[in-house]
mmCIF file of N, CA and C in Angstrom:
data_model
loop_
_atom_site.group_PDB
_atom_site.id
_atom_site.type_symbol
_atom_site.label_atom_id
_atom_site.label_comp_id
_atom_site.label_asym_id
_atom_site.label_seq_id
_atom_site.Cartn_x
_atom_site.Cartn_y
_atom_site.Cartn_z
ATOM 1 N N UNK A 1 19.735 16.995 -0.292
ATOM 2 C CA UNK A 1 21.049 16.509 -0.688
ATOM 3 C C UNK A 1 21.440 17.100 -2.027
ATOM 4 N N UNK A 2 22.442 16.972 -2.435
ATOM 5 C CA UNK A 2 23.027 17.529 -3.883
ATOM 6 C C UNK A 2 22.391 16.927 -5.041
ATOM 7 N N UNK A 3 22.094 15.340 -4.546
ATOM 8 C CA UNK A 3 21.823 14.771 -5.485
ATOM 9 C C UNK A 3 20.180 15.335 -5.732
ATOM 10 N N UNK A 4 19.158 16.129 -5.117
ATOM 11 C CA UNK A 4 17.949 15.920 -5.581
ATOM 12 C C UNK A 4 18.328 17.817 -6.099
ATOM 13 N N UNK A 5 19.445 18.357 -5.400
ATOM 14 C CA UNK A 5 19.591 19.975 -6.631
ATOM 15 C C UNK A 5 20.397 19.620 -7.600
ATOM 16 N N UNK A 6 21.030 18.468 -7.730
ATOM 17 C CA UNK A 6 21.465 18.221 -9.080
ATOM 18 C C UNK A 6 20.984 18.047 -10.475
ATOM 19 N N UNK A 7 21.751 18.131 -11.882
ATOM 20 C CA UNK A 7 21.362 17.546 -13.165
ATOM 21 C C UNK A 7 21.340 16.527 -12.618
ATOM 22 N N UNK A 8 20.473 15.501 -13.488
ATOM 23 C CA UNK A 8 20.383 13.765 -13.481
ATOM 24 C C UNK A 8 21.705 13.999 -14.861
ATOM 25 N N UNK A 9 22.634 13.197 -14.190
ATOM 26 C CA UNK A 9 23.518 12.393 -15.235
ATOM 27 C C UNK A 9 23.536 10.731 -14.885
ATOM 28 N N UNK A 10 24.299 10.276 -16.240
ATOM 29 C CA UNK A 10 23.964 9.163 -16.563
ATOM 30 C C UNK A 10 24.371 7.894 -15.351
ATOM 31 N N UNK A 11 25.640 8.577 -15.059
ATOM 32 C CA UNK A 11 26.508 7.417 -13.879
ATOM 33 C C UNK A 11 25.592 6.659 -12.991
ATOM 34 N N UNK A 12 25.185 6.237 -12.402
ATOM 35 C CA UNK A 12 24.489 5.285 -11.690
ATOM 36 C C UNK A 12 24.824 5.956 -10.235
ATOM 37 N N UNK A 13 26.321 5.751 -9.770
ATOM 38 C CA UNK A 13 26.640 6.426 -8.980
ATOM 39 C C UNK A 13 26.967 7.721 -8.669
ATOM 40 N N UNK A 14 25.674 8.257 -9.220
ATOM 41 C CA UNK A 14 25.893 9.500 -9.043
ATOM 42 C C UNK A 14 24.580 9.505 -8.214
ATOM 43 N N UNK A 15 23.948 8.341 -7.871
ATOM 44 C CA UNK A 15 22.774 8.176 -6.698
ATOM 45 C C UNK A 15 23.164 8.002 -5.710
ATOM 46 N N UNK A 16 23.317 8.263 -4.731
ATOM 47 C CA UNK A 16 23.867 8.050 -3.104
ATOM 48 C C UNK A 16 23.020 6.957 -2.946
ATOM 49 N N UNK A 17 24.021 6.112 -2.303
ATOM 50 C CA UNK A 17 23.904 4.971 -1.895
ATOM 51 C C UNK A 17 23.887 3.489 -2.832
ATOM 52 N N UNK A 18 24.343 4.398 -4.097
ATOM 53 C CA UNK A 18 24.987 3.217 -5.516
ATOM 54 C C UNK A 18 26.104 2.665 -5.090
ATOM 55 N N UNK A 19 27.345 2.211 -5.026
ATOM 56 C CA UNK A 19 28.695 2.067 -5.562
ATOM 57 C C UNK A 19 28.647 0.917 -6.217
ATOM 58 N N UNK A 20 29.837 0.469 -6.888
ATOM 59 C CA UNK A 20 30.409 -0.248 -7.851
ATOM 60 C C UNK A 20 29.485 -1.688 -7.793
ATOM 61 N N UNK A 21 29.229 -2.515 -6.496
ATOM 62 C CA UNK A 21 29.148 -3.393 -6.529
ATOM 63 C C UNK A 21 27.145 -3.353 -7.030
ATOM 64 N N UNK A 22 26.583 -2.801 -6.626
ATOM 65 C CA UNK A 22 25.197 -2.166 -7.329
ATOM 66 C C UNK A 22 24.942 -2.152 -8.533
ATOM 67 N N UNK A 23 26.363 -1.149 -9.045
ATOM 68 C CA UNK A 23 26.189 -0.952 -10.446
ATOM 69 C C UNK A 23 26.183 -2.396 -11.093
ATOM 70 N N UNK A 24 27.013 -3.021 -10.904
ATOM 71 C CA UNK A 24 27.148 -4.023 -11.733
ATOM 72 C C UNK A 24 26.034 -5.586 -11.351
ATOM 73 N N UNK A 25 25.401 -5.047 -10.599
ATOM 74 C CA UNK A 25 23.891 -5.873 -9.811
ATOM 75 C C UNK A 25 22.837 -5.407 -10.629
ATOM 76 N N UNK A 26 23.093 -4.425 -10.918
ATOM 77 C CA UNK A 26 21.809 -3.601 -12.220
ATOM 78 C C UNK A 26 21.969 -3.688 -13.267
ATOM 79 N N UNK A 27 23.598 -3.770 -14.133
ATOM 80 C CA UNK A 27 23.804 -3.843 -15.053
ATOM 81 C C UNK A 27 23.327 -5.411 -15.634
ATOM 82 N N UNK A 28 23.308 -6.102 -14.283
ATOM 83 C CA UNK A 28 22.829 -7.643 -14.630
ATOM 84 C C UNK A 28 21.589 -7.844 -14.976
ATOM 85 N N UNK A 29 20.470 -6.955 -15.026
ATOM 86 C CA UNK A 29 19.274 -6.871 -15.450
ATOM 87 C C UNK A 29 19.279 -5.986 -16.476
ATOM 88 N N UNK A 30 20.305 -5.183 -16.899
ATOM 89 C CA UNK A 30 19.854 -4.304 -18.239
ATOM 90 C C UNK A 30 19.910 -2.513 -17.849
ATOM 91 N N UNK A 31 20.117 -2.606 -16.420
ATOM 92 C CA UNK A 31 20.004 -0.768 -16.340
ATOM 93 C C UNK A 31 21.578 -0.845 -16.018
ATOM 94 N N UNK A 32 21.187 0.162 -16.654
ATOM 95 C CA UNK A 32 23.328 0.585 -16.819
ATOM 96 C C UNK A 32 23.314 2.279 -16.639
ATOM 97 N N UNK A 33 22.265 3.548 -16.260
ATOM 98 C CA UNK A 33 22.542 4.524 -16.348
ATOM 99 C C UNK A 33 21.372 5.093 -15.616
ATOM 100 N N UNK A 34 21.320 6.120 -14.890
ATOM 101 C CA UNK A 34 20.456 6.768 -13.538
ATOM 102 C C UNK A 34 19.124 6.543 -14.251
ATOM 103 N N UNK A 35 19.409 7.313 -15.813
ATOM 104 C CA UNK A 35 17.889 7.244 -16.274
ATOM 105 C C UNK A 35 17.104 6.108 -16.400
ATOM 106 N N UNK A 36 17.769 4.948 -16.803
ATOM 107 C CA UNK A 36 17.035 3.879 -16.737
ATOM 108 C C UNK A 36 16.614 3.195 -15.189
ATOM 109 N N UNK A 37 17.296 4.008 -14.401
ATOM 110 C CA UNK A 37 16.751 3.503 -13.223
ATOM 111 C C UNK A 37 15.221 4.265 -12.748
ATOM 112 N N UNK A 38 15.666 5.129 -13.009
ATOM 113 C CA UNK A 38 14.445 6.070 -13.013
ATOM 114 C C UNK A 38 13.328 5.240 -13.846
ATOM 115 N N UNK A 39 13.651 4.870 -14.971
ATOM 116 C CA UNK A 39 12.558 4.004 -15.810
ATOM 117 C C UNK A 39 11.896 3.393 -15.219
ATOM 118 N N UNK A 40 12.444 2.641 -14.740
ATOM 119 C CA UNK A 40 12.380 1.152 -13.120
ATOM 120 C C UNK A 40 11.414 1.284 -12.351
ATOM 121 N N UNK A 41 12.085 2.423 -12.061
ATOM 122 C CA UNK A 41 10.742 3.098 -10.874
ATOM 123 C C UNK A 41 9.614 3.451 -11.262
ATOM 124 N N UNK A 42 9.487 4.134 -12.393
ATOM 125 C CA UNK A 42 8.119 4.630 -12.865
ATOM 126 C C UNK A 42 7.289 3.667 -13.676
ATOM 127 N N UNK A 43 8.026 2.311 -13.885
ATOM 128 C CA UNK A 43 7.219 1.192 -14.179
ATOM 129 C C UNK A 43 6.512 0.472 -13.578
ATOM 130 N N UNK A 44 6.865 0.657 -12.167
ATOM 131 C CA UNK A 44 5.988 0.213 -10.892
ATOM 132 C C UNK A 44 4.950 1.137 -10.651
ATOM 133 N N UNK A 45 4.977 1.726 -11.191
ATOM 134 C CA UNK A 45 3.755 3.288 -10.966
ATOM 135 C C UNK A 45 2.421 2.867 -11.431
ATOM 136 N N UNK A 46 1.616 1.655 -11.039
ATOM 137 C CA UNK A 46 0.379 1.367 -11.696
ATOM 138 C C UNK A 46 -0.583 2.476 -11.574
ATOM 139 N N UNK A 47 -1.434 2.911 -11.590
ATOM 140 C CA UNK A 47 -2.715 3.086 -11.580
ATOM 141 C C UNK A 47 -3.420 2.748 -10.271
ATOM 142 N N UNK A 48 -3.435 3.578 -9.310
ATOM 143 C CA UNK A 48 -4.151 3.042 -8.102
ATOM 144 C C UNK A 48 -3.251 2.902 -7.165
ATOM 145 N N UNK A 49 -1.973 2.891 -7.290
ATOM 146 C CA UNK A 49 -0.430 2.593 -6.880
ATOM 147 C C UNK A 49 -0.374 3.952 -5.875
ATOM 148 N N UNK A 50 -0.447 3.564 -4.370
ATOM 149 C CA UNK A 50 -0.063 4.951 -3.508
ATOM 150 C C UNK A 50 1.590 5.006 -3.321
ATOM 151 N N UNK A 51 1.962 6.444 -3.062
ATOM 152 C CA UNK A 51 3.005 6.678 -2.749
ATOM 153 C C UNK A 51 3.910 5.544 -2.112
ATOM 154 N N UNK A 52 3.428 5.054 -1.205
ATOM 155 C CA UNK A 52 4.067 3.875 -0.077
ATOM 156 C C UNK A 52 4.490 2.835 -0.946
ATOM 157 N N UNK A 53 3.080 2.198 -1.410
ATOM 158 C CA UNK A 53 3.285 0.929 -2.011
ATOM 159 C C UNK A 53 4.435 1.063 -3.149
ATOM 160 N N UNK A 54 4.464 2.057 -4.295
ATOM 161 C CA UNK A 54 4.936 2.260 -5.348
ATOM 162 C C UNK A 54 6.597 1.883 -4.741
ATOM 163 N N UNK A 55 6.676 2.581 -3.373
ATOM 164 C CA UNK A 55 8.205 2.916 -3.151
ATOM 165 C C UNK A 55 8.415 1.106 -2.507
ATOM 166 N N UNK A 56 7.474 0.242 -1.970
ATOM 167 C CA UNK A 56 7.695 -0.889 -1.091
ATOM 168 C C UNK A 56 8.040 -1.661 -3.104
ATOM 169 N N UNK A 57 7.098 -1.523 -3.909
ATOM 170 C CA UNK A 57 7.609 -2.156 -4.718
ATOM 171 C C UNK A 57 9.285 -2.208 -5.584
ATOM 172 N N UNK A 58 9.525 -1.025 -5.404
ATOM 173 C CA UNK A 58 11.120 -0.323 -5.881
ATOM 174 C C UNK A 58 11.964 -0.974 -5.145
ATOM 175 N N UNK A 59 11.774 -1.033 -3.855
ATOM 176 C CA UNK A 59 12.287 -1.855 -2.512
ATOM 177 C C UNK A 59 12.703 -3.048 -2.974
ATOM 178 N N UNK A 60 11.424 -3.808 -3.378
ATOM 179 C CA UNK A 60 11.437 -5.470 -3.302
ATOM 180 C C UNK A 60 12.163 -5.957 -4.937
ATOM 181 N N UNK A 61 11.858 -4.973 -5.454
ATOM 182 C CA UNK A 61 12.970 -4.946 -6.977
ATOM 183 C C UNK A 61 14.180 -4.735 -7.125
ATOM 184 N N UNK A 62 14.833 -3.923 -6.014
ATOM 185 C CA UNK A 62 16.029 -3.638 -5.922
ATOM 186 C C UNK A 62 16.361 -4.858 -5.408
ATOM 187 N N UNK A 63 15.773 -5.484 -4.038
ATOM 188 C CA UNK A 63 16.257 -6.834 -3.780
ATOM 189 C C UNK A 63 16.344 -7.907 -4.297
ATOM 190 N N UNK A 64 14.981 -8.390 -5.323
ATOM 191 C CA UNK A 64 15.431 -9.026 -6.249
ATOM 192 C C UNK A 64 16.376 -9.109 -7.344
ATOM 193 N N UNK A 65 17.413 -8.019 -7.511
ATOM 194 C CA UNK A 65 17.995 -7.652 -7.974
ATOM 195 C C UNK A 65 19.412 -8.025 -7.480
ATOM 196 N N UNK A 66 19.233 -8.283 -5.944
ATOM 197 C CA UNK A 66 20.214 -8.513 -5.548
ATOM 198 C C UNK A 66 21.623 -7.272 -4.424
ATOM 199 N N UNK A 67 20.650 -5.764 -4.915
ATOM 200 C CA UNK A 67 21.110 -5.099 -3.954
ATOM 201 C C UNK A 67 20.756 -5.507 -2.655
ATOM 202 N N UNK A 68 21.518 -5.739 -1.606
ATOM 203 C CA UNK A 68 21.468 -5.994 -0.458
ATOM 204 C C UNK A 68 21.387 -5.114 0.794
ATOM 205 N N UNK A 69 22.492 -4.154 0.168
ATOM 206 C CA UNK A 69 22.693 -2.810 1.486
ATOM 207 C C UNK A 69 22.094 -1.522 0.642
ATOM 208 N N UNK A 70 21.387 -0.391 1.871
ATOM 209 C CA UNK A 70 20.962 0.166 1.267
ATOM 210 C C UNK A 70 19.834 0.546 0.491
ATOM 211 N N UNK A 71 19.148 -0.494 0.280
ATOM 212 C CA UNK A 71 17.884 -0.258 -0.191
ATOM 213 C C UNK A 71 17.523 1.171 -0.649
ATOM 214 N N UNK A 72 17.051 0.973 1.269
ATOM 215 C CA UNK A 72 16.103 2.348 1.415
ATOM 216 C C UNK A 72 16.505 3.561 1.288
ATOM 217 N N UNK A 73 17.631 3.901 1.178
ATOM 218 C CA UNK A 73 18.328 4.923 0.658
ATOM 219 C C UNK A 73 18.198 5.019 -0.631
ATOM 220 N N UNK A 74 18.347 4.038 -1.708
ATOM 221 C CA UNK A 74 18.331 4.313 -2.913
ATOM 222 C C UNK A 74 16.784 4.531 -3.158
ATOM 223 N N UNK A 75 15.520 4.089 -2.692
ATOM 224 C CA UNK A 75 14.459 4.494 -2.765
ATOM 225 C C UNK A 75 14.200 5.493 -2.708
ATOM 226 N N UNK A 76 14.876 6.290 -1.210
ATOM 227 C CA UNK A 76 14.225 7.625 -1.202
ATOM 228 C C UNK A 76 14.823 8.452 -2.169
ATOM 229 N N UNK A 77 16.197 8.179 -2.482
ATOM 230 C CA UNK A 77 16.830 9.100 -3.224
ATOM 231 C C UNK A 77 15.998 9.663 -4.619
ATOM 232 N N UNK A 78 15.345 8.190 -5.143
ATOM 233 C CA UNK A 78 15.332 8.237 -6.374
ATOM 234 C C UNK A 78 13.819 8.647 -6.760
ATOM 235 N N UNK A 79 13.140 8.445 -5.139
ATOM 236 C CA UNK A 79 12.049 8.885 -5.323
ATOM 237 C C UNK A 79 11.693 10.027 -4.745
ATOM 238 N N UNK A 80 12.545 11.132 -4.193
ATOM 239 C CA UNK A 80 12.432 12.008 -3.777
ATOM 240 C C UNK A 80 12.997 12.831 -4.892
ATOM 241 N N UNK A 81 14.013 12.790 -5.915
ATOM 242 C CA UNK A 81 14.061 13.316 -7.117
ATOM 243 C C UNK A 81 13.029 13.025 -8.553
ATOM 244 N N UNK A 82 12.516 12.066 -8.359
ATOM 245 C CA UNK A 82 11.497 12.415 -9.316
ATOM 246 C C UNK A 82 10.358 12.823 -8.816
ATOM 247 N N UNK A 83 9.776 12.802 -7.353
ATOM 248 C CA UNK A 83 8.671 13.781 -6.729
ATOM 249 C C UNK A 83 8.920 14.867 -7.275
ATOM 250 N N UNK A 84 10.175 15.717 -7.482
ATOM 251 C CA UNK A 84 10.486 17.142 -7.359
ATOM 252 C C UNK A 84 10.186 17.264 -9.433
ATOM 253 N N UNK A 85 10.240 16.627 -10.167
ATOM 254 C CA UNK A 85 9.561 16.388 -11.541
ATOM 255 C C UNK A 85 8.150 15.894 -11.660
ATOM 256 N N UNK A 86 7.443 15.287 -10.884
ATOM 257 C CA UNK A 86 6.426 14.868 -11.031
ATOM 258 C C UNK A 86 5.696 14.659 -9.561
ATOM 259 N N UNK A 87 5.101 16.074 -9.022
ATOM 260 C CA UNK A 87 5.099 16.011 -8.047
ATOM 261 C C UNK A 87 3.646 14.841 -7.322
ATOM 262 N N UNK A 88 3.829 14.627 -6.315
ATOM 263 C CA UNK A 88 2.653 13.613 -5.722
ATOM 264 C C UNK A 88 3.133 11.934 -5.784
ATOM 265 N N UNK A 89 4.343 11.917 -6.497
ATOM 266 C CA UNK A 89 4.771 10.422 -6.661
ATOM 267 C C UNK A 89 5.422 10.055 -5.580
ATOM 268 N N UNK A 90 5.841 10.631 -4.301
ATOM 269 C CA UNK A 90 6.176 10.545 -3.287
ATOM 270 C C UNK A 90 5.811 11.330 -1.748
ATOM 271 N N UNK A 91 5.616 10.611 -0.650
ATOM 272 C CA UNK A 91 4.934 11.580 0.046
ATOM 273 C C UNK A 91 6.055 10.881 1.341
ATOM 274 N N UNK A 92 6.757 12.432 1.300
ATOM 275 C CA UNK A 92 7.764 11.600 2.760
ATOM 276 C C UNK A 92 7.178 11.354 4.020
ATOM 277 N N UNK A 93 6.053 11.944 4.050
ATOM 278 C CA UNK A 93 5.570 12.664 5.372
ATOM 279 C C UNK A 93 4.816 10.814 5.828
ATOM 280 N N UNK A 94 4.499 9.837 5.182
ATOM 281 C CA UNK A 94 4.427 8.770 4.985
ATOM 282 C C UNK A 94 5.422 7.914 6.108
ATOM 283 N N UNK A 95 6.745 8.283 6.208
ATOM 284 C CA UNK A 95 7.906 7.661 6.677
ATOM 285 C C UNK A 95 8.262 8.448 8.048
ATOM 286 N N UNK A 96 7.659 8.698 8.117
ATOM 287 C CA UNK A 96 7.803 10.367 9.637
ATOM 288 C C UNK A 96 7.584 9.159 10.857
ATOM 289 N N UNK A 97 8.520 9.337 11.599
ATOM 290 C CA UNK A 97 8.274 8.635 13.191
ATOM 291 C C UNK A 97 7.452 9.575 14.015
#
C-alpha cells in the first residue's frame, strides 16, 4: 500500500483504516499523531513477545480504546510498516489461510 512506501507523517489518518472518529478515540488516551501510535505498539513489544501475540495485544488495546471497526487493519498497517524499520517484528506469513 502507499502507506507502508510512504514518509510516516504526523496525521493519524494518514493510517488506512483511521478516520475522524478513531482519531479522536486515541486522542482520548493521549496519542494524537502516527508516531505516537507507533509508540503504542512498540510498548507491547515485551521480551519473549512473538510476532502474533505482540499484534493480538495492539488488537485488544485498540479495543480498549474503544476503536470498534477495523481493528485489524490498523494492526497490520502499523505493523507491517514498522516490520519494514525493524525487521522480524511482524511475520505475515502467520495470518496466511
Amino acid at each position: 500500500s502507499d502507506f507502508l512506501r510512504a514518509d510516516v507523517v504526523a496525521d493519524l489518518q494518514s493510517v488506512p483504516s483511521i478516520g475522524p472518529a478513531a482519531v479522536q478515540k486515541l486522542a482520548a488516551v493521549g496519542i494524537t499523531t502516527t508516531f505516537q501510535l507507533f509508540g503504542q505498539f512498540l510498548m507491547l513489544k515485551d521480551e519473549g513477545v512473538e510476532p502474533v501475540e505482540h499484534c493480538d495485544r495492539f488488537w485488544y488495546w485498540l479495543k480498549d480504546t474503544g476503536i470498534s471497526s477495523n481493528r485489524s487493519g490498523v494492526v497490520q498497517c502499523i505493523a507491517e510498516k514498522l516490520d519494514s524499520m525493524f525487521p522480524g517484528l511482524y511475520d505475515g506469513s502467520a495470518y496466511e489461510n
